[in-house]
XYZ file of C-alpha atoms in Angstrom:
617
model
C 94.327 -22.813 162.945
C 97.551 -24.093 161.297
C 97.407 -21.426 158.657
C 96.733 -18.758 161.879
C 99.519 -19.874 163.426
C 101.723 -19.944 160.346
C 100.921 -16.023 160.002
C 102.156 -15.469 163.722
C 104.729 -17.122 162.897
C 105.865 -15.531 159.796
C 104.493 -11.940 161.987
C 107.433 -12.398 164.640
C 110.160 -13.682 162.534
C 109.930 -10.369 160.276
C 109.622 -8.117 163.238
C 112.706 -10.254 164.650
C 114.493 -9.560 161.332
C 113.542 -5.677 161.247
C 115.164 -5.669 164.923
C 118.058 -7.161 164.232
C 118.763 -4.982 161.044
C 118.185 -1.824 163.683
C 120.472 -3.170 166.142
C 123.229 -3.773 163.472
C 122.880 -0.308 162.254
C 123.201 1.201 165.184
C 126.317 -1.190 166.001
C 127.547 -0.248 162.835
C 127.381 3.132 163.357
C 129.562 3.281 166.700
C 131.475 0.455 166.166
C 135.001 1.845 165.303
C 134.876 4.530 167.522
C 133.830 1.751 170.219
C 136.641 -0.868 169.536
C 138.943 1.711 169.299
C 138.246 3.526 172.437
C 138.043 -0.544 174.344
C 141.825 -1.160 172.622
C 142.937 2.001 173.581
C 142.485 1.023 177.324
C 142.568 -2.812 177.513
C 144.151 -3.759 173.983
C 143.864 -6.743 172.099
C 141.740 -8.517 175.391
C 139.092 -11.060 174.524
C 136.581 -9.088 176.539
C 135.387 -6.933 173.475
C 133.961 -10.166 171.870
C 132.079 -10.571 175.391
C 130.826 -6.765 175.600
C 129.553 -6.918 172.021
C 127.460 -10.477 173.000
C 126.394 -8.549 176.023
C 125.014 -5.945 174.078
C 123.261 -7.746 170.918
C 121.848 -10.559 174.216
C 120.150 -7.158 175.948
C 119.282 -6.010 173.190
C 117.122 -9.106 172.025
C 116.025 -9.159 175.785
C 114.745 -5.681 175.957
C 110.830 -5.478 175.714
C 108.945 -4.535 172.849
C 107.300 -1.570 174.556
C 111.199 0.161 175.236
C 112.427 -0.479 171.466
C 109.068 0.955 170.821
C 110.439 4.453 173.054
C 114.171 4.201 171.737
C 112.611 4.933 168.256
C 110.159 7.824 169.907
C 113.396 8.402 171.550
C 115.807 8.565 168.576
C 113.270 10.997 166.584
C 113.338 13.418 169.246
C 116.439 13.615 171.193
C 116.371 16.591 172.669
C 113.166 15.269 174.823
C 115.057 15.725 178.422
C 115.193 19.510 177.156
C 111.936 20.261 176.925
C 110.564 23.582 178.797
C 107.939 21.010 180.793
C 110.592 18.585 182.230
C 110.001 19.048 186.302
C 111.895 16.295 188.417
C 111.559 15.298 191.695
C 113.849 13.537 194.135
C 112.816 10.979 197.355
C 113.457 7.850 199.062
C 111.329 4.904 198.420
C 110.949 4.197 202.085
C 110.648 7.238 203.420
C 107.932 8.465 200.737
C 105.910 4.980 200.188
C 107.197 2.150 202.018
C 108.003 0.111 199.405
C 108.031 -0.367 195.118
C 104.465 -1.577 194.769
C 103.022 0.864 197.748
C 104.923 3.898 195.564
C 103.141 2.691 192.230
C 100.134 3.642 194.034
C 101.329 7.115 194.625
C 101.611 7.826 190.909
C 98.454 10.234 190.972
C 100.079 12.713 193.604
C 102.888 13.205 191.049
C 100.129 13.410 187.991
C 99.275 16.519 190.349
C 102.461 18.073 189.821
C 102.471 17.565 186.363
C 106.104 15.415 186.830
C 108.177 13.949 183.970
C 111.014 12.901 185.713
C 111.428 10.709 189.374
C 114.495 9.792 190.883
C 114.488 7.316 193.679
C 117.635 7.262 195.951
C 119.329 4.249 195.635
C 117.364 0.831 195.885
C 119.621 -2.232 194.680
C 120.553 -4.724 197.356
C 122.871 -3.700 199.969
C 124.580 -4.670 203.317
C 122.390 -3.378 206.517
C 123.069 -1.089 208.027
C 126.428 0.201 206.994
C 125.107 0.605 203.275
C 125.718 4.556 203.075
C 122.018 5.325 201.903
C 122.364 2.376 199.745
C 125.341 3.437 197.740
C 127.130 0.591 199.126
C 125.899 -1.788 196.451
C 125.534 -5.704 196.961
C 123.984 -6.809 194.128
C 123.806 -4.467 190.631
C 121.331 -7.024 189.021
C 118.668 -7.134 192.149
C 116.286 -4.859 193.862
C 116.714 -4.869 197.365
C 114.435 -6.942 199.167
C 113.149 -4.209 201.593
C 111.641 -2.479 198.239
C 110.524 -5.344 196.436
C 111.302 -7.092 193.633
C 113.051 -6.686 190.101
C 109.561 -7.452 189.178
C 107.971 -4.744 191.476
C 110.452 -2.030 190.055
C 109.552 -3.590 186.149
C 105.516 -2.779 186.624
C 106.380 0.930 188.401
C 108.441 2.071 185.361
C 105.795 0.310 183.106
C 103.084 2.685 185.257
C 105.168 6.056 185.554
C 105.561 5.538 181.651
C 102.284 5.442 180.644
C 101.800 8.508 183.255
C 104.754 10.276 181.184
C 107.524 9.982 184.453
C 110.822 8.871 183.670
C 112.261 7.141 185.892
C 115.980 7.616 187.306
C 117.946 5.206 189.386
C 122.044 6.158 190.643
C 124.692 3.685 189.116
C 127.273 3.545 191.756
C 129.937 2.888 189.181
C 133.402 3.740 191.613
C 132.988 0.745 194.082
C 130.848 -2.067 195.333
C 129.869 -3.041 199.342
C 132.316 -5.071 200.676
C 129.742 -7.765 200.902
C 129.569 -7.648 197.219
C 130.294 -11.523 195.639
C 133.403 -9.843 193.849
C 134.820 -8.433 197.327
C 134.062 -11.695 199.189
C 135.313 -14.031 196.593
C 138.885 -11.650 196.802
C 138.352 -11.766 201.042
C 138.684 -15.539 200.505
C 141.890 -15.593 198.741
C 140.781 -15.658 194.726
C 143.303 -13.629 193.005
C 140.943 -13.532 189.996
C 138.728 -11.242 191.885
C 141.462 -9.652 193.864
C 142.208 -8.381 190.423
C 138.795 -6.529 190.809
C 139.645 -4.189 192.723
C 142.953 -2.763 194.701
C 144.634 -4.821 197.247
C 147.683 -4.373 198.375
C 150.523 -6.317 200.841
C 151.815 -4.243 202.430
C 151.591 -0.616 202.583
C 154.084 0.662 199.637
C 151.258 1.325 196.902
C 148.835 3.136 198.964
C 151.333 5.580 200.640
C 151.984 6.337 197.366
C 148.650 7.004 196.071
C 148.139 8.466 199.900
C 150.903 10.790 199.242
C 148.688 12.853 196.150
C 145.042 11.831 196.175
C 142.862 14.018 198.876
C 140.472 11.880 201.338
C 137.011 11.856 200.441
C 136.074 11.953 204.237
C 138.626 13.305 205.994
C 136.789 13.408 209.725
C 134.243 10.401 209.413
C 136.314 7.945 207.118
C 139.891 9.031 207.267
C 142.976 7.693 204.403
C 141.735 5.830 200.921
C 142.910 2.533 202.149
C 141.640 -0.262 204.703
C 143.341 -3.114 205.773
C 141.573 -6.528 205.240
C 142.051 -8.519 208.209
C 140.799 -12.060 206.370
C 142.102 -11.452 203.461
C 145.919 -10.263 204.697
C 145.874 -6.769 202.359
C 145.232 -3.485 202.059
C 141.864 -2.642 200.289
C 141.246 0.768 198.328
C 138.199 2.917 199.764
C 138.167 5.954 199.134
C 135.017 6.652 200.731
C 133.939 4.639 203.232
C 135.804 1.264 204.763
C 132.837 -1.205 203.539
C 132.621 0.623 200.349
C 135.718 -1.396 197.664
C 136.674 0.906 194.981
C 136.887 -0.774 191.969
C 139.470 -1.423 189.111
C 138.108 -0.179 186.272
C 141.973 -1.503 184.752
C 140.256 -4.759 184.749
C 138.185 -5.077 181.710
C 135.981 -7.598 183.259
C 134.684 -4.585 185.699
C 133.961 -3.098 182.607
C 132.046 -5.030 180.962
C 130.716 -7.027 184.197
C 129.222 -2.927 185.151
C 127.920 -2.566 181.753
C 125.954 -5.668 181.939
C 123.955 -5.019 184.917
C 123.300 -0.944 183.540
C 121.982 -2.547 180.710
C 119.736 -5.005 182.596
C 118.213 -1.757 184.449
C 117.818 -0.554 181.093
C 115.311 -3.207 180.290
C 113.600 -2.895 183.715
C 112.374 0.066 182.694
C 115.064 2.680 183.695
C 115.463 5.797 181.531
C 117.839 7.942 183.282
C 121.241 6.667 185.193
C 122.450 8.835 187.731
C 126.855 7.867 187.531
C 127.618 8.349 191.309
C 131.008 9.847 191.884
C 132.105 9.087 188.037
C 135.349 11.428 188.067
C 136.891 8.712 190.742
C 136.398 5.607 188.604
C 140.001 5.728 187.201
C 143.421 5.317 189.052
C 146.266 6.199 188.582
C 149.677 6.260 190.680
C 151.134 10.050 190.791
C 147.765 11.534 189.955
C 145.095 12.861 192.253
C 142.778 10.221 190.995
C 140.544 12.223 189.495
C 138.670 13.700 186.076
C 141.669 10.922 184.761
C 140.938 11.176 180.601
C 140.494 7.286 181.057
C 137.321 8.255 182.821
C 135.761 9.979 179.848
C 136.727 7.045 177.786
C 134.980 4.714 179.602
C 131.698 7.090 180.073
C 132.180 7.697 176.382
C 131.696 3.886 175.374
C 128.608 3.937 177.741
C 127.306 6.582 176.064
C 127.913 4.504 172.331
C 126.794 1.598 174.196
C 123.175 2.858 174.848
C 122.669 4.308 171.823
C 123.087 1.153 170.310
C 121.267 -0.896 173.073
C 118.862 1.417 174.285
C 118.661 4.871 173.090
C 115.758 6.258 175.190
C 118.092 5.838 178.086
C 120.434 8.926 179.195
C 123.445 9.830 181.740
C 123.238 12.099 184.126
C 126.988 12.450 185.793
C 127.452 13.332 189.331
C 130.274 15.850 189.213
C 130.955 17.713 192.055
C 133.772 19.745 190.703
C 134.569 22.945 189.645
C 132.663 24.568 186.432
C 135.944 24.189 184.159
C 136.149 20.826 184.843
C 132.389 20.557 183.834
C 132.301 20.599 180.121
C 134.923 17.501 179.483
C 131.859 15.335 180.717
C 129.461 16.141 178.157
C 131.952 15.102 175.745
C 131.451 17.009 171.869
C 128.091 17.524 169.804
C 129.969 14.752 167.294
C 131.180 12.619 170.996
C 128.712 13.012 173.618
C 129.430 11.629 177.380
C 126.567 12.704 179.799
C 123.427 13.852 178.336
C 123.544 16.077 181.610
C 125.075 16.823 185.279
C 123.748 17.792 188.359
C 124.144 21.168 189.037
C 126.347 21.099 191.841
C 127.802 24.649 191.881
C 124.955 27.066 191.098
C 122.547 25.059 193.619
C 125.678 26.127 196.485
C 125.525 29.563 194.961
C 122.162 30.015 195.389
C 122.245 29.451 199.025
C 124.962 31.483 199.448
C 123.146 34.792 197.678
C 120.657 34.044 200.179
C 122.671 34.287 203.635
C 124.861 36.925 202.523
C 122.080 38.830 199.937
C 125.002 39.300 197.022
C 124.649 37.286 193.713
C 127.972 38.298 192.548
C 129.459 34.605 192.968
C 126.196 33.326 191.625
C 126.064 35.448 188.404
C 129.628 34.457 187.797
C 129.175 30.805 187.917
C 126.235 31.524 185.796
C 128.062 32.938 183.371
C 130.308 30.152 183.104
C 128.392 27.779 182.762
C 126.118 29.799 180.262
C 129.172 29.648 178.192
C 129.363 26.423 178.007
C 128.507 24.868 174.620
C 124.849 23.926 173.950
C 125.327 20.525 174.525
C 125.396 20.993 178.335
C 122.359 20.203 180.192
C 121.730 20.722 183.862
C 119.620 19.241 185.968
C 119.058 21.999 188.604
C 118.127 21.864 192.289
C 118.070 23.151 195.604
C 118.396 20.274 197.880
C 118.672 16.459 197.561
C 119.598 13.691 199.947
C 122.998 14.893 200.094
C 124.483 18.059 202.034
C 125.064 21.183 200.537
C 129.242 21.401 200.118
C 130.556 25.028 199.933
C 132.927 24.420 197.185
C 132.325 28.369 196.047
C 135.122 30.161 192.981
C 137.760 31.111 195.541
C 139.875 32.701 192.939
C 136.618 34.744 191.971
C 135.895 35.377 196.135
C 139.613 36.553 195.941
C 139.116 39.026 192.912
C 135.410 40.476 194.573
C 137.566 41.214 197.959
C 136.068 38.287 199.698
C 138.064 36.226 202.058
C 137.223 32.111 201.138
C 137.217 30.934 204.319
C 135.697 33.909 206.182
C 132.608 32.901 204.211
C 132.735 29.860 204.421
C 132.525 29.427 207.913
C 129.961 32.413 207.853
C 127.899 30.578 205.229
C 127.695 27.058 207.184
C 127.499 28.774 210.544
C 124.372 31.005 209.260
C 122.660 27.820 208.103
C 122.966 25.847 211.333
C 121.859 29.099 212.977
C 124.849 30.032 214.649
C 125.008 33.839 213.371
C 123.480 37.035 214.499
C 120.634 37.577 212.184
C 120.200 33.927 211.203
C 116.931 32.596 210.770
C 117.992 29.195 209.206
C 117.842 25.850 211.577
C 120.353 23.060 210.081
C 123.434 21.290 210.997
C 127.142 21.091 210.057
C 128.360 17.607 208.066
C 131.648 16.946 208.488
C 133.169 19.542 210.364
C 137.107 19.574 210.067
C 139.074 21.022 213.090
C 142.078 21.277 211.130
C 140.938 22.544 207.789
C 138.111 24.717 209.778
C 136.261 23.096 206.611
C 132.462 21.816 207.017
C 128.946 21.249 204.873
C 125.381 21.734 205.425
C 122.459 19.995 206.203
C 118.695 20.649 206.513
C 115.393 21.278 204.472
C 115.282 23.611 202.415
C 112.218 25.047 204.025
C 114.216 24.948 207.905
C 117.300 26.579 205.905
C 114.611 29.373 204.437
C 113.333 30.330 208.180
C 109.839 28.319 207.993
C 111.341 26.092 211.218
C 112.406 29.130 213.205
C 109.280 31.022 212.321
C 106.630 28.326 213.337
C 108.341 27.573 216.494
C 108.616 31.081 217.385
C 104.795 31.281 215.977
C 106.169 34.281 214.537
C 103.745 35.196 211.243
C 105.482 38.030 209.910
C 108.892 36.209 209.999
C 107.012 33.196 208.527
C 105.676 35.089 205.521
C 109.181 36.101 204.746
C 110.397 32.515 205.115
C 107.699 31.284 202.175
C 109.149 34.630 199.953
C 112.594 32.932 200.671
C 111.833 29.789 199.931
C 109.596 29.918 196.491
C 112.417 33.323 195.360
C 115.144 30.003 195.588
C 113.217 27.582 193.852
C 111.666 30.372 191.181
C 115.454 31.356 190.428
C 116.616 28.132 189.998
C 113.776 27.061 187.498
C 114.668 29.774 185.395
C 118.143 28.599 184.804
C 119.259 26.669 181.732
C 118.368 22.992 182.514
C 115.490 21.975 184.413
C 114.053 22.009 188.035
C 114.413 19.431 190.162
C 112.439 19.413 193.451
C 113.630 17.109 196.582
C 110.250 15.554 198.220
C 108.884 17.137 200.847
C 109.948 20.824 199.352
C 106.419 21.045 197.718
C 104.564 20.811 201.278
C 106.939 22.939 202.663
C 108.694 19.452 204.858
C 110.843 20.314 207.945
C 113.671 19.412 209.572
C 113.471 15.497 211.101
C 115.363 15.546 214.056
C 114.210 12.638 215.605
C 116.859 11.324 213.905
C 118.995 11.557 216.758
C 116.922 8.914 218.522
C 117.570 6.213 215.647
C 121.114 4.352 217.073
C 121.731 3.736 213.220
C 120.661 7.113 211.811
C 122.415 9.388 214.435
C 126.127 9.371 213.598
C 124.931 10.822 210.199
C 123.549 14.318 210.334
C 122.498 14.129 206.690
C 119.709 11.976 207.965
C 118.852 15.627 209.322
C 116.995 15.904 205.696
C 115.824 12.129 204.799
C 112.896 11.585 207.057
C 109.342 10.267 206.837
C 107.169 12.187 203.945
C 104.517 13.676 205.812
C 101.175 12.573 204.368
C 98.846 14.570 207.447
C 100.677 17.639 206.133
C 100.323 16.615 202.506
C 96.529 16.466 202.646
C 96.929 20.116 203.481
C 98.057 20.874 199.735
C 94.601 22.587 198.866
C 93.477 24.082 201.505
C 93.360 27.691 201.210
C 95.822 29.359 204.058
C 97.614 26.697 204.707
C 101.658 26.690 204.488
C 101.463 23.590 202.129
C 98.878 25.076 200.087
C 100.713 28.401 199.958
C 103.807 26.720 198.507
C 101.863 23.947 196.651
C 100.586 26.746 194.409
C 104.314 28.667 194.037
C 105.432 25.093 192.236
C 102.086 25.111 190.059
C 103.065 28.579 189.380
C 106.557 27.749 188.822
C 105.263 25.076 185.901
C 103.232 27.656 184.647
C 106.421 29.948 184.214
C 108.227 27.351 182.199
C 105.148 27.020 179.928
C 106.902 29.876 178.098
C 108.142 29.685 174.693
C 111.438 30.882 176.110
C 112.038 27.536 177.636
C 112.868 25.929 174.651
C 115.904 23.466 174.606
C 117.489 26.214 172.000
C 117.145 29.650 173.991
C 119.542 31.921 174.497
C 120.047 32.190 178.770
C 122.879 35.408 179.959
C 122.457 36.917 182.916
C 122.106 40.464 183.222
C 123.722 43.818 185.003
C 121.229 45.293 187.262
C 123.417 47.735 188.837
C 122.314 45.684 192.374
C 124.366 43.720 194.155
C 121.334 41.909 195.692
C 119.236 41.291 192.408
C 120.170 38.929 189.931
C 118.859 38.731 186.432
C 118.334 36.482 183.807
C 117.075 37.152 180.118
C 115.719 34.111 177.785
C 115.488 34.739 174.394
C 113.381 32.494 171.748
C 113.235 34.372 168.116
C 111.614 38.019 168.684
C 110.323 37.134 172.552
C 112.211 38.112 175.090
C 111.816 37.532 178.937
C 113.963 38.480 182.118
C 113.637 37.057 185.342
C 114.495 39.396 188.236
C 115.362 38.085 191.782
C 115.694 40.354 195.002
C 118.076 38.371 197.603
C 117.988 40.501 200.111
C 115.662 41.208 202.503
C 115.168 45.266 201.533
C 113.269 46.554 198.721
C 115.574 47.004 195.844
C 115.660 48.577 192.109
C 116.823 46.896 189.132
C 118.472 49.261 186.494
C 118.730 47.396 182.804
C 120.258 48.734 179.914
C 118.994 47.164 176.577
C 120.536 46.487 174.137
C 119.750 45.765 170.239
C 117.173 42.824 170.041
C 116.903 42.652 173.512
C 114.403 45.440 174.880
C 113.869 45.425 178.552
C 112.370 47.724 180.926
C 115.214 50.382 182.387
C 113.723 50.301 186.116
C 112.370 47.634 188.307
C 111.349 47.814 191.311
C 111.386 44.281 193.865
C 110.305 43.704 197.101
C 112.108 41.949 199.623
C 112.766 38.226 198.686
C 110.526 39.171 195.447
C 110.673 37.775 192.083
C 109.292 38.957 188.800
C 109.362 37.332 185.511
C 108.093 39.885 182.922
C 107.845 39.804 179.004
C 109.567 42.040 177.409
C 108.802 41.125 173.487
């Protein structure tokens, strides 16, 4: 028994040692870069000495099972490229109930062949006023209306083993104001004052009020709130009980990088940075896309490859496609393994209402320029409304007045127009600016609402074509798809909403109701809606299945001499494909030209609202 025990012994102090000499290599590796970067913005502070314990403490933390997938990881990094990566978006609640109740859902998303979930926010927070949970109490602890740290541990152990990584947001540009920070700084500490920006009197923030642009103009007017108990003038850019933090501060720092590492070794493999271009201040700036901010989403980058490698970034930016590349950093200085793809999922609804993919093939060709390293998670709807931040310099150049179509665009969705057969709602509508966003499902926004209240068949036949044309074009664009829950059955508006005293001032709650499990049972039953658009995702896989998927094929768009057809070629070696997408709702022709190594056929002809994906070598 001794000698037994001896042999463990010996056993775990040699796979101790080979751990060690991996975490030193990798800390060796990034280490100059790192220090540099941590001098560069908080000089010769003591706080490096604590972020490097942090990190070599989570790393000796992290279970054997995760250093077991940063290796799998670290052999194949391009894993999150992968032809077969389909995502999915939801609420815990609304889809489940809770953590554990979820974990026993994990076979409906073995159905749909998932590799990537993304539950909306679920770390304690203040209730009500939490902002979907992106008013953050507690960065360490699930909140208890989900479960437990515990609870969230055993789902990521399950969706592993079921191949689903999972993805949690990291609301890195403020805490709630019931955060132990904010009311340690509400009780007069200056120490955590420090943490974030408060102000005497109102000198500082009409300066910064004089440059930086209000997040929420209408329903959370100025970037400052005054602090009655605490005598000052907070910073909140978004919302009053939200405390934007000072990222100055290198405690923040490292304090933030603490708890992402702890949801690192809960199982979390993807970190979706909530509103990262905000994160750095600056007086006489507009507060945002600062350089500071890529420094610090740099050294998070070098800090989970040396932690935890299987993890990756995926930024938030909602900004304009030039200001998208800086975020991915260089192939020899990555930031963001990939963003959201903000402005192509806006240009895809906007080819729909007005049947012209000129703006959309643009902004596809931008960001198709972009260098390899830029990875998209694309999408057509998520909890969040759909902004119409459209090229207006490129509306400009195609003759199209900017604010003509905007107001078209979110007037069309919320039904408003002549020949609308979308049913959604304005966020945010802005008097003055005549400015205002979207809300709605995307089957409502597609005409499947409209259609089964008017028990209108034809119209509802064109609604599915709408519906599975958007979701077939934006799985054929360079990143991968990302479905919100509820889009697979075909889920409508929930606009009993308006009966919910806490839900009702926020019409993005529109969108973010109840998963419908009566109408999910309906998934494979022949002639049903859900079945009918069930089967357009399966066949949506299928199309990715293609060897023109791969993380290194060439994606351009194409000419089609159509205004109202878009195209898209994928090339891998001598195969060639083109994916051809009618927006309107006529029958149209596509005229190609080829071109050397790129043979494709000189006429099409599409349906309305049809899309064909043919092989061309």
């Amino acid at each position: 028994m001794a000698e037994q025990t001896t042999v463990q012994s010996t056993t775990a102090a040699t796979s101790e040692t080979a751990d060690d000499a991996v975490f030193a290599a990798r800390l060796d590796r990034h280490r100059d870069e790192l220090e540099s970067l941590f001098r560069m913005i908080y000089g010769d502070s003591p706080e490096l000495s604590t972020f490097e314990r942090a990190m070599a403490d989570a790393f000796a933390a992290r279970p054997a099972d995760l250093k077991q997938l940063d290796l799998a990881r670290e052999a194949d990094p391009e894993w999150y490229m992968r032809g077969d990566m389909f995502g999915m978006t939801m609420y815990t609640d609304l889809f489940a109930g809770d953590l554990k109740k979820l974990a026993g859902k994990i076979d409906y998303f073995k159905e749909q062949k998932l590799t990537y979930l993304h539950l909306m926010p679920l770390l304690k927070m203040p209730h009500p006023d939490n902002d979907g949970g992106y008013a953050v109490e507690d960065f360490d602890t699930v909140d208890p209306m989900f479960g437990t740290n515990e609870d969230l541990a055993a789902l990521t152990a399950k969706l592993r083993e079921a191949g689903i990584s999972l993805c949690l947001d990291f609301v890195m540009n403020h805490t709630a104001s019931s955060h132990r920070w904010a009311r340690a700084a509400q009780a007069g500490d200056p120490v955590y004052q420090d943490y974030y920006f408060c102000y005497d009197d109102r000198t500082v923030p009409d300066r910064y009020d004089a440059v930086v642009p209000q997040v929420f103009p209408n329903t959370a007017p100025g970037n400052f709130t005054w602090n009655e108990r605490m005598g000052k003038w907070v910073m909140t850019q978004f919302y009053p009980f939200q405390w934007d933090l000072n990222y100055r501060n290198p405690k923040v720092f490292v304090s933030m990088m603490q708890s992402v590492m702890n949801l690192a070794n809960l199982g979390v493999e993807v970190l979706r940075l909530d509103a990262v271009p905000y994160i750095w201040k600056q007086l006489g700036t507009n507060c945002r896309n600062l350089p500071q901010v890529h420094t610090i989403v740099r050294m998070m980058r070098m800090m989970l490859e040396i932690v935890c490698p299987a993890v990756v970034l995926k930024g938030e930016v909602v900004m304009a496609p030039k200001e998208l590349a800086a975020y991915f950093g260089t192939p020899e200085h990555p930031e963001c393994h990939m963003l959201y793809n903000v402005s192509i999922m806006v240009n895809l609804w906007s080819a729909l209402a007005s049947g012209d993919v000129r703006l959309l093939k643009n902004q596809l060709d931008k960001l198709n320029a972009l260098p390899s390293n830029c990875w998209f998670v694309n999408y057509l709807r998520c909890h969040d409304d759909i902004g119409w931040g459209l090229d207006e310099d490129e509306e400009v150049r195609l003759s199209i007045d900017p604010l003509k179509h905007k107001e078209f665009l979110y007037h069309f969705y919320e039904g408003a127009m002549p020949g609308s057969w979308a049913m959604g709602e304005l966020y945010n509508y802005d008097e003055a600016s005549k400015d205002a966003r979207s809300c709605g499902t995307a089957a409502s926004l597609c005409g499947i609402e409209k259609a089964i209240i008017t028990h209108d068949k034809p119209a509802l036949e064109t609604a599915v074509s709408r519906d599975l044309l958007l979701h077939h074009a934006m799985a054929f664009l360079r990143g991968f798809p990302m479905l919100n829950c509820g889009d697979e059955i075909g889920q409508l508006n929930g606009w009993d909403y308006k009966e919910d005293p806490d839900r009702i001032a926020d019409s993005r709650n529109l969108h973010r109701s109840k998963f419908d499990w009566t109408k999910a049972a309906e998934r494979n039953k022949p002639g049903t809606l859900q079945n009918e658009l069930w089967e357009g995702m399966a066949s949506l896989r299928a199309m990715r299945n293609d060897p023109c998927f791969a993380p290194d094929a060439w994606v351009t768009t194409w000419d089609t001499d159509n205004d109202g057809v878009l195209a898209v070629v994928r090339k891998a070696g001598e195969r060639t494909i083109v994916g051809l997408f009618n927006f309107t709702g006529e029958a149209q022709t596509a005229e190609l030209i080829s071109i050397e190594g790129v043979n494709l056929p000189a006429r099409v002809e599409l349906g309305a609202y049809e899309e064909k994906v043919i092989v061309c070598s």
